[in-house]
Short mmCIF file of C-alpha atoms and ligand atoms in Angstrom, two decimals:
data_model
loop_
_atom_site.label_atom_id
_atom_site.label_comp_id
_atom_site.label_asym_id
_atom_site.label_seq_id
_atom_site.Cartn_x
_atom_site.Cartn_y
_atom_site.Cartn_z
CA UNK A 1 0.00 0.00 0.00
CA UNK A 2 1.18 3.57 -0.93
CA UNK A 3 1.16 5.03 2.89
CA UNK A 4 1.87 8.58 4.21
CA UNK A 5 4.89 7.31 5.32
CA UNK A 6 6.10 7.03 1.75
CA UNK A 7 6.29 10.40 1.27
CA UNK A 8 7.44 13.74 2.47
CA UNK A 9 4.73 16.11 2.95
CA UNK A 10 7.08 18.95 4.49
CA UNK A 11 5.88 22.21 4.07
CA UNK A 12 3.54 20.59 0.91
CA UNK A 13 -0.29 21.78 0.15
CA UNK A 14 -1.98 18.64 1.27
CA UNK A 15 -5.53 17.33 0.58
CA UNK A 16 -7.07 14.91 2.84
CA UNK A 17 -10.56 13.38 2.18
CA UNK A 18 -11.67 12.14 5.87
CA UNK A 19 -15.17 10.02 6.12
CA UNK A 20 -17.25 12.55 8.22
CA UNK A 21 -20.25 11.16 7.39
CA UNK A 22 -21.52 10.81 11.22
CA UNK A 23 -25.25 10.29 12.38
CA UNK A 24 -26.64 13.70 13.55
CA UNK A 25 -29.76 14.69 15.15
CA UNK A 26 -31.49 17.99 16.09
CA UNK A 27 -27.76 18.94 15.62
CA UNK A 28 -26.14 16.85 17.54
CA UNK A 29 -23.28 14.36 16.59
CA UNK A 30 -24.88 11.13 17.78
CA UNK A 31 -21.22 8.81 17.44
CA UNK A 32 -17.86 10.84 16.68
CA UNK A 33 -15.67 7.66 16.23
CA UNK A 34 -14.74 8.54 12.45
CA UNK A 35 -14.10 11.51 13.41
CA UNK A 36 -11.98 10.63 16.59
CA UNK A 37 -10.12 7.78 14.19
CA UNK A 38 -9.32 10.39 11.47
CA UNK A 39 -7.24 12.45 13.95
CA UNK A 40 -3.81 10.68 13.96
CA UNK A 41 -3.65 11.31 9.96
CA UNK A 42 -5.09 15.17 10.43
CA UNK A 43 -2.35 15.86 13.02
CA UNK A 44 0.37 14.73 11.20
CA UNK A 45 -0.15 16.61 8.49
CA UNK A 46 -1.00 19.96 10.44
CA UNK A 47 2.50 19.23 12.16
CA UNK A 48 4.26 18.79 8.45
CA UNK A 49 2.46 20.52 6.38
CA UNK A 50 2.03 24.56 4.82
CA UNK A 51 -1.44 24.05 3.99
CA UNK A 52 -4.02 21.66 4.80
CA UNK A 53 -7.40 21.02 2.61
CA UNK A 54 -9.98 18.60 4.50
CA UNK A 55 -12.54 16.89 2.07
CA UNK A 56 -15.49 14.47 3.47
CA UNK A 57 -19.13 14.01 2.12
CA UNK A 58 -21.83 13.85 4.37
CA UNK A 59 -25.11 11.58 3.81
CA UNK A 60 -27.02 11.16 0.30
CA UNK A 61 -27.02 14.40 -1.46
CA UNK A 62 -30.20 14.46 -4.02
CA UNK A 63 -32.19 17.72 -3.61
CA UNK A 64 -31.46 21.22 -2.17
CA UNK A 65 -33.49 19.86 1.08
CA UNK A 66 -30.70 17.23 1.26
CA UNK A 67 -28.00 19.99 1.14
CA UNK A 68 -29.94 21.88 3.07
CA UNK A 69 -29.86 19.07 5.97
CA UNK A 70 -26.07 17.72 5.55
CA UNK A 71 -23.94 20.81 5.60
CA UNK A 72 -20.84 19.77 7.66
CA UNK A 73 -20.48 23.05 9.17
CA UNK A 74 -21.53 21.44 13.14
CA UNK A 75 -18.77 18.46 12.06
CA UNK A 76 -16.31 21.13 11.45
CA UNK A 77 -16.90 23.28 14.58
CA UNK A 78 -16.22 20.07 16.83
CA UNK A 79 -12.99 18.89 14.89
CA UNK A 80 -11.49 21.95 15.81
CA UNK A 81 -11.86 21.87 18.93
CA UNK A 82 -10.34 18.15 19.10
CA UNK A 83 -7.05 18.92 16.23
CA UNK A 84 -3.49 20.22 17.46
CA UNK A 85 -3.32 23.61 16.19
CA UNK A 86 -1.16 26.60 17.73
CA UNK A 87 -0.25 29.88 16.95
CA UNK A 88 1.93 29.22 14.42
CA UNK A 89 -0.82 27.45 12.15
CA UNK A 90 -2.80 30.55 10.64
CA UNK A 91 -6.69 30.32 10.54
CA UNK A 92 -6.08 30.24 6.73
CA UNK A 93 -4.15 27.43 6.17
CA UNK A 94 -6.06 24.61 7.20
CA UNK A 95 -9.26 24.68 5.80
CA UNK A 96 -12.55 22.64 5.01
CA UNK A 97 -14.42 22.50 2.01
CA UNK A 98 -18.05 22.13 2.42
CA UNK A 99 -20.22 18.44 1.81
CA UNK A 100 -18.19 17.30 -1.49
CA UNK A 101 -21.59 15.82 -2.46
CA UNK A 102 -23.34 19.47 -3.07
CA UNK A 103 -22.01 18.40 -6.26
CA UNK A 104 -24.08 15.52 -6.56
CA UNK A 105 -26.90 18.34 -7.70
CA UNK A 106 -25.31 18.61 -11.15
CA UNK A 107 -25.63 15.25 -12.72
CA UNK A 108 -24.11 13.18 -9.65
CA UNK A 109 -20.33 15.07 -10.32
CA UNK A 110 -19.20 13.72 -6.86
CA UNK A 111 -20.22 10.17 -6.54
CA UNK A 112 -19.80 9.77 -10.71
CA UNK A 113 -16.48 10.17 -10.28
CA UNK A 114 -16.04 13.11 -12.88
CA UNK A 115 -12.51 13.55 -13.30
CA UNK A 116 -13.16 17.63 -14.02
CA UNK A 117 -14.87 18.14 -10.51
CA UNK A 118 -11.64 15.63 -9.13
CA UNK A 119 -9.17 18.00 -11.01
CA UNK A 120 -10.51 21.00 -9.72
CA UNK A 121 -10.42 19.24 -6.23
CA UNK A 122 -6.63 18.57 -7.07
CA UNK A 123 -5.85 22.11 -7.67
CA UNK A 124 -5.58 23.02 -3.94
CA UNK A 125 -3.07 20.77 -3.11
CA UNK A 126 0.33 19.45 -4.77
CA UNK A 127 -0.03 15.68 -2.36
CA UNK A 128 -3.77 13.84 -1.86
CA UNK A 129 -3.75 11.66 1.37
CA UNK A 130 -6.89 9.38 1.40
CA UNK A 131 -7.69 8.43 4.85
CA UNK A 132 -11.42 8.05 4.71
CA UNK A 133 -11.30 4.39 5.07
CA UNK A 134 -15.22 4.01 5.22
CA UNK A 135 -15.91 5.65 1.81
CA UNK A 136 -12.98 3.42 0.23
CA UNK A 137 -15.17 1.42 -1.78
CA UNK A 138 -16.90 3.93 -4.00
CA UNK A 139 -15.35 5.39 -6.42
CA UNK A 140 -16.05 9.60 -6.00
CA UNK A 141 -14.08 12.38 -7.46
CA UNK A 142 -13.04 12.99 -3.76
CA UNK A 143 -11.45 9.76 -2.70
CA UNK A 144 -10.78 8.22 -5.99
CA UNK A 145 -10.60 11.02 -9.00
CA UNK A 146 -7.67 13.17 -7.73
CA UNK A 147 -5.53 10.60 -7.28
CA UNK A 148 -5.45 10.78 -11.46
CA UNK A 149 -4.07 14.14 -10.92
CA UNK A 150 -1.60 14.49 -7.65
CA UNK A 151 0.74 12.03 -6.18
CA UNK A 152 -1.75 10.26 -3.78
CA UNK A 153 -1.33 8.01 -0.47
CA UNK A 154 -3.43 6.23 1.82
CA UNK A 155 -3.60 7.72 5.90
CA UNK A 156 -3.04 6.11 9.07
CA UNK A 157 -6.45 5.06 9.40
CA UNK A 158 -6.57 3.46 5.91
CA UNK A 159 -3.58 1.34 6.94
CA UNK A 160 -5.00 0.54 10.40
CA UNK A 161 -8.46 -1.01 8.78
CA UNK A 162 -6.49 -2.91 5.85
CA UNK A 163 -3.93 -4.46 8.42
CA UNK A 164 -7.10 -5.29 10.79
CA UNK A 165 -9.23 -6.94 8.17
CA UNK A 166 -5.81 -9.13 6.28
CA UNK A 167 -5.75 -10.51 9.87
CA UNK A 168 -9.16 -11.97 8.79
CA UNK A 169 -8.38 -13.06 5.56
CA UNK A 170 -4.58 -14.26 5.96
CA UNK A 171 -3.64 -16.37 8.27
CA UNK A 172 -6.24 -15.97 11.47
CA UNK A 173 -5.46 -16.86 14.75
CA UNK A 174 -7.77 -19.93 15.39
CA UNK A 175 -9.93 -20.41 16.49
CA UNK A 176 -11.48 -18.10 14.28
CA UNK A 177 -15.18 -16.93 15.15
CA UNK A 178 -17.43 -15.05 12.67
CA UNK A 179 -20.47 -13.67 14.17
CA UNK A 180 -23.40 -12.57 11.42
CA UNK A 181 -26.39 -10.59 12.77
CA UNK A 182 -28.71 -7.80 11.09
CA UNK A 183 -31.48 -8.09 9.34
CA UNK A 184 -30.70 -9.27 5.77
CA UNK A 185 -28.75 -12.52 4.24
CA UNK A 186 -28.71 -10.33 0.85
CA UNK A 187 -26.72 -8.00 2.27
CA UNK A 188 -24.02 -10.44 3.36
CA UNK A 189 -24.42 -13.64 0.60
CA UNK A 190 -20.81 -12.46 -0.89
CA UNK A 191 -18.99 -12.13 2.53
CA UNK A 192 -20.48 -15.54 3.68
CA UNK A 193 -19.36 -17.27 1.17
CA UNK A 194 -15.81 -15.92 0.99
CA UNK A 195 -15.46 -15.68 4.86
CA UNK A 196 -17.00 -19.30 5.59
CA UNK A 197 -13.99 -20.87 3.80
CA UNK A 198 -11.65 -18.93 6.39
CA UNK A 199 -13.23 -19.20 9.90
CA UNK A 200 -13.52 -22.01 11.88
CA UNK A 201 -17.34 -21.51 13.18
CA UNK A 202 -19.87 -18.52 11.71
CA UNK A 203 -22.77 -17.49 14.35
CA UNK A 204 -26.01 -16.61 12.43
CA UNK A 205 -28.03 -14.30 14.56
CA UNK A 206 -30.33 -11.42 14.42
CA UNK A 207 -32.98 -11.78 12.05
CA UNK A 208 -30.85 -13.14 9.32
CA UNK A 209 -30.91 -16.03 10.95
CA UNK A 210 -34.80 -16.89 10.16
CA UNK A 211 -33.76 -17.15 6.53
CA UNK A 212 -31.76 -20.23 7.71
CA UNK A 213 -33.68 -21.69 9.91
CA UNK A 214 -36.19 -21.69 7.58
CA UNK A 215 -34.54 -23.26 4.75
CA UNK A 216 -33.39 -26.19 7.42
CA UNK A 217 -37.25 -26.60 7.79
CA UNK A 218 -38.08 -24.74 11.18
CA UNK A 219 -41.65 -22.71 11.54
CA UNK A 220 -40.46 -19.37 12.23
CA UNK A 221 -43.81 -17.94 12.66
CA UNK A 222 -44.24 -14.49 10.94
CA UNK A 223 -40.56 -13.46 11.92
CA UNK A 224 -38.59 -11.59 9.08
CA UNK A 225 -36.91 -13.74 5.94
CA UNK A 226 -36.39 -13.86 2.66
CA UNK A 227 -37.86 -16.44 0.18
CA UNK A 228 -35.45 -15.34 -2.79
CA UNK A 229 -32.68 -16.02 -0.26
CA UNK A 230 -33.61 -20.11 0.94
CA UNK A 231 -31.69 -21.93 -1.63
CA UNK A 232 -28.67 -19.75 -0.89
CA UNK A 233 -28.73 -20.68 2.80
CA UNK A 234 -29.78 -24.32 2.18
CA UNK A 235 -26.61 -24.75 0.19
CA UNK A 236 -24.46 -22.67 2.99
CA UNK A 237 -25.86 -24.89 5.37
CA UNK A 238 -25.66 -28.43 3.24
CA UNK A 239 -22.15 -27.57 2.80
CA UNK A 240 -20.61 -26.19 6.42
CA UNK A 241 -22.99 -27.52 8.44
CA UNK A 242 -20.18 -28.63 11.00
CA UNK A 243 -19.44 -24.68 10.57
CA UNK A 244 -22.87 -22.82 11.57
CA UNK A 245 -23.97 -21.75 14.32
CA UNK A 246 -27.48 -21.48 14.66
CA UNK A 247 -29.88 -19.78 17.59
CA UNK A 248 -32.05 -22.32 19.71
CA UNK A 249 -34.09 -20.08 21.25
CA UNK A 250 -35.88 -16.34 20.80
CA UNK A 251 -38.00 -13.62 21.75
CA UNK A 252 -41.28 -13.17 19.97
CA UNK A 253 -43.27 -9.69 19.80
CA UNK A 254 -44.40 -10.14 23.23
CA UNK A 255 -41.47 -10.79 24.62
CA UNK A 256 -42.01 -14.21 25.19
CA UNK A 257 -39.20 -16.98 25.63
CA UNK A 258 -39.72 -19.62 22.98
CA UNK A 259 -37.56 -22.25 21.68
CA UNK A 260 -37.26 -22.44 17.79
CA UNK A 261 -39.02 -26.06 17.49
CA UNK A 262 -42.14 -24.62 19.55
CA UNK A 263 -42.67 -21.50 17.20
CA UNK A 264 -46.13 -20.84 16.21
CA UNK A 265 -47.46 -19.25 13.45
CA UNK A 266 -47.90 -15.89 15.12
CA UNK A 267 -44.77 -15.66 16.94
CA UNK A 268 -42.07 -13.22 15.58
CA UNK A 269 -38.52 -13.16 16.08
CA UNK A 270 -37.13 -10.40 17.66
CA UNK A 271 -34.11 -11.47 20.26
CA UNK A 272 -32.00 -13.85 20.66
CA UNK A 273 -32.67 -15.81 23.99
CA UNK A 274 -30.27 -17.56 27.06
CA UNK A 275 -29.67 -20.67 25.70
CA UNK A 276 -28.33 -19.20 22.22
CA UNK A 277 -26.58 -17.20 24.61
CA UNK A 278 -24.82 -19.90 25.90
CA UNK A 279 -23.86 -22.05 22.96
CA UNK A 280 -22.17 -18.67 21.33
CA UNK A 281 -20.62 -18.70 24.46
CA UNK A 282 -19.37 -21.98 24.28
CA UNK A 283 -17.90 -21.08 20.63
CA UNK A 284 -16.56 -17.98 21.45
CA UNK A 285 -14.31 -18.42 25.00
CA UNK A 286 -11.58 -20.59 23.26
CA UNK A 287 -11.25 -18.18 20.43
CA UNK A 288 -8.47 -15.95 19.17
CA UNK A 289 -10.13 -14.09 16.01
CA UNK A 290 -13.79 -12.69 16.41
CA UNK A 291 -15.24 -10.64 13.67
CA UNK A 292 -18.56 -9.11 14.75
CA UNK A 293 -21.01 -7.81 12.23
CA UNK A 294 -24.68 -7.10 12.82
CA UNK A 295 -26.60 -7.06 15.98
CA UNK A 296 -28.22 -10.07 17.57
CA UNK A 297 -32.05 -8.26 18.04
CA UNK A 298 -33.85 -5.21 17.65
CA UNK A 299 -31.65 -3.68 20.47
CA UNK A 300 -32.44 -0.08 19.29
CA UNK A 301 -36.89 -0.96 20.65
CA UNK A 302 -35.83 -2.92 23.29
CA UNK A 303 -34.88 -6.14 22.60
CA UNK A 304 -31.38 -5.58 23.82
CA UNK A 305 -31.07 -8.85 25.78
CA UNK A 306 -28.75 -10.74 23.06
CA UNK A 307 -26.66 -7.92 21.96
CA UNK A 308 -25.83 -6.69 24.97
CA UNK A 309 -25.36 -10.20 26.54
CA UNK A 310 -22.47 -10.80 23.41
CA UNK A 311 -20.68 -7.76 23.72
CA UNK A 312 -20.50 -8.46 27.55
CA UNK A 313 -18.49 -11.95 26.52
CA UNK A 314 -16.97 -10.70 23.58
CA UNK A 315 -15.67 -8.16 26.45
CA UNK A 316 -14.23 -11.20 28.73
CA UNK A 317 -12.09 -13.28 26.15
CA UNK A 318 -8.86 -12.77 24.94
CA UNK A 319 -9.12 -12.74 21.53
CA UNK A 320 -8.31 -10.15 18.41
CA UNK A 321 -11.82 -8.68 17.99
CA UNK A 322 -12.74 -7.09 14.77
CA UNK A 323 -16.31 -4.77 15.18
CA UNK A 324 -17.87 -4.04 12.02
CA UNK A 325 -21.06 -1.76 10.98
CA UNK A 326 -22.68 1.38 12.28
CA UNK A 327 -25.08 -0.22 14.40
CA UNK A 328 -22.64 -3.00 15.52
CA UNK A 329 -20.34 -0.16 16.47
CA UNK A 330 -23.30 1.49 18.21
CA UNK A 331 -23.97 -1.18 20.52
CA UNK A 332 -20.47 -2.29 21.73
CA UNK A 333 -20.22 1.43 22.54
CA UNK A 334 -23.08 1.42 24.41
CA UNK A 335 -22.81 -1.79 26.25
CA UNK A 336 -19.10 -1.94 26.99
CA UNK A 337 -18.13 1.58 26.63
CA UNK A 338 -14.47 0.83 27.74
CA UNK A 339 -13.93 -2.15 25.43
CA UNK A 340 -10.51 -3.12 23.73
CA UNK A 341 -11.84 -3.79 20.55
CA UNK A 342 -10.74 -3.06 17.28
CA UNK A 343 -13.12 -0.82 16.01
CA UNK A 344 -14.04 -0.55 12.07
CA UNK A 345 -15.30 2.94 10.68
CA UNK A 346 -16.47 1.37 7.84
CA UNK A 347 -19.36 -0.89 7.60
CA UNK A 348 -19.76 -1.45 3.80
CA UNK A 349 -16.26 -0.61 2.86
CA UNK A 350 -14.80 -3.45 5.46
CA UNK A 351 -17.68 -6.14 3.64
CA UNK A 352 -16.38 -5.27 -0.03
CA UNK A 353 -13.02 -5.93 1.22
CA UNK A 354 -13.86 -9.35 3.23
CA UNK A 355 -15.91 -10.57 -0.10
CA UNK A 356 -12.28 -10.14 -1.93
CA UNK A 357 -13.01 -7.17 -4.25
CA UNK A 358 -10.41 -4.73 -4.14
CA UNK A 359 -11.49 -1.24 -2.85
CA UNK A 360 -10.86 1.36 -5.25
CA UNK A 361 -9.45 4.14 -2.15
CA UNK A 362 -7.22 2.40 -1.35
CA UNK A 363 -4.02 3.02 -3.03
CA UNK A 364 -1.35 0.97 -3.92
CA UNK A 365 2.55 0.70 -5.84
CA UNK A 366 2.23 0.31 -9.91
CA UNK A 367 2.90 -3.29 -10.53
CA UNK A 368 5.83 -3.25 -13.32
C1 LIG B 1 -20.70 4.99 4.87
O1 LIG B 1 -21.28 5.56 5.81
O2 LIG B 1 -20.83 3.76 4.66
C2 LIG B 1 -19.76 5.77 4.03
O3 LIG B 1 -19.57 7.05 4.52
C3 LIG B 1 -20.20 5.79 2.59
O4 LIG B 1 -21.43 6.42 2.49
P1 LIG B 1 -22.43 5.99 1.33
O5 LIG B 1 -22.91 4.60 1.61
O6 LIG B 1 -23.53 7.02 1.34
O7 LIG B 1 -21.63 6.03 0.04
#
């Protein structure tokens, strides 16, 4: 990987596109770790360099309400109060450029990746650092289109996510646990299949795990799955069965305890329940590689129970622990708020990259 290291960025004009895009409400920043994890790469190049121009999108820009709504202006008043500045760095040499995806309004320039909106980006800077490690697998003008202009490197943060994730792919400490939750088996068919051939055991929970169950023949009530999705898991599951990890228990809509063979046609799944509890437990003390991805229930209405019980062992082992997702990062922050985890800023960027596909941020040498 081309890293900041590789270069000198003394006294240079440098760009760096951060991934700002954090959840905000009534104008508050709900959860600051991208922008707490983009702050090693920012300081070092306030400490080297003569200028410093910070790019980052923010949400889905489609209409003037959108831009309206995702001006980065309140992101921008907190980083500086958390950066290293002094009196030697003048107000007008480190500066932020607005949402890069106000430039979605005219025909999508931003996330289209058109290479005059990434030159004019260039123009402010003679090196690009890419650090924004969550956006690495689209391919904008910001994060992707200036490097066609500039010399351009990857940031510390970059480096830190690649390094974490190879220690999935390549050579895991085993045993090597994979725990699936969420809602959808669509969303994660590619990184199931590419990540089942690597770990030792995958946990199914959360309501992906109806899907499953269901194409092993279980009732699962009216809980959440998806029909287009049964063959897919029937062939997972004829395949690894001595891999998967199922859930033997849940709790319905009325927060009822059932086991999965007494279901009824009512019942929906919306929490994991003790006894699953206990078998991931089982799974998960020995181990020395955990990759967590998706919550185990609705913990966000209540049905906290399985989450919260998960991060609380994931909290006791001593493993290398790999937390994926924005609500997966959510709820180990809110149920063990002084974890050692290693925390991922990037849910869809770190899935591309377990599925195998090579992100297009990420930069690295020429091969001759
Ligand atoms: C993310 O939150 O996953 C990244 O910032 C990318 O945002 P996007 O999914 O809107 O491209």
């Amino acid at each position: 990987m081309k890293t900041i290291n590789n270069v000198d960025i003394n006294n240079k004009r440098v760009i760096v596109r951060l991934d700002l895009n954090v959840p905000i409400k009534n104008n508050k920043i709900l959860d600051d770790t991208r922008i707490k994890k983009s702050l090693k790469t920012l300081n070092y190049i306030i400490e080297r360099a003569s200028k410093v121009i910070i790019l980052s999108h923010l949400g889905r820009i489609k209409t003037d309400e959108d831009k309206k709504n995702n001006s980065l202006k309140l992101v921008c008043d907190y980083l500086s109060t958390l950066i290293n500045t002094n009196d030697e760095v003048l107000d007008d040499d480190l500066i932020m450029f607005e949402n890069t995806r106000y430039f979605d309004l005219d025909n999508k320039k931003e996330s289209n990746n058109d290479l005059e909106l990434a030159k004019y980006f260039s123009s402010f800077g003679d090196i690009f650092i890419n650090d924004a490690f969550g956006t690495c697998h689209r391919c904008n003008a910001s994060n992707v289109g200036i490097s066609n202009f500039i010399p351009s490197y990857n940031g510390f943060l970059v480096e830190e996510e690649i390094e974490n994730l190879d220690r999935l792919l390549n050579n895991p400490e085993r045993p090597y646990v994979v725990i699936m939750g969420g809602k959808k088996v669509s969303d994660k068919i590619k990184v199931i299949e590419n990540i089942i051939k690597k770990c030792d055991k995958l946990i199914i929970g959360g309501a992906m795990a109806y899907t499953f169950l269901k194409a092993k023949g279980y009732e699962i009530g009216s809980s959440f799955y998806e029909e287009e999705y049964l063959d897919f898991s029937k062939n997972i599951l004829d395949k690894y069965n001595n891999k998967i990890v199922l859930i033997k228990d849940n709790y319905n809509q009325n927060k009822e305890l059932i086991r999965i063979e007494d279901m009824k046609k009512d019942d929906i799944g919306y929490d994991i329940g003790p006894d699953t509890i206990e078998l991931y437990k089982s799974e998960l003390e020995n181990s020395k590689t955990v990759f967590f991805n998706g919550p185990m229930g609705l913990f966000e209405e209540e049905y906290e129970y399985g989450t919260k019980e998960l991060c609380n062992i994931l909290n006791n082992i001593n493993a290398f622990i790999l937390v994926g997702g924005g609500d997966t990062v959510n709820a180990v922050n809110k149920y063990v708020p002084n974890n050692s985890f290693n925390i991922s800023t990037g849910g869809g960027a770190s899935l591309e990259y377990l599925e195998g596909k090579k992100l297009p941020g990420v930069f690295y040498e020429e091969e001759v």
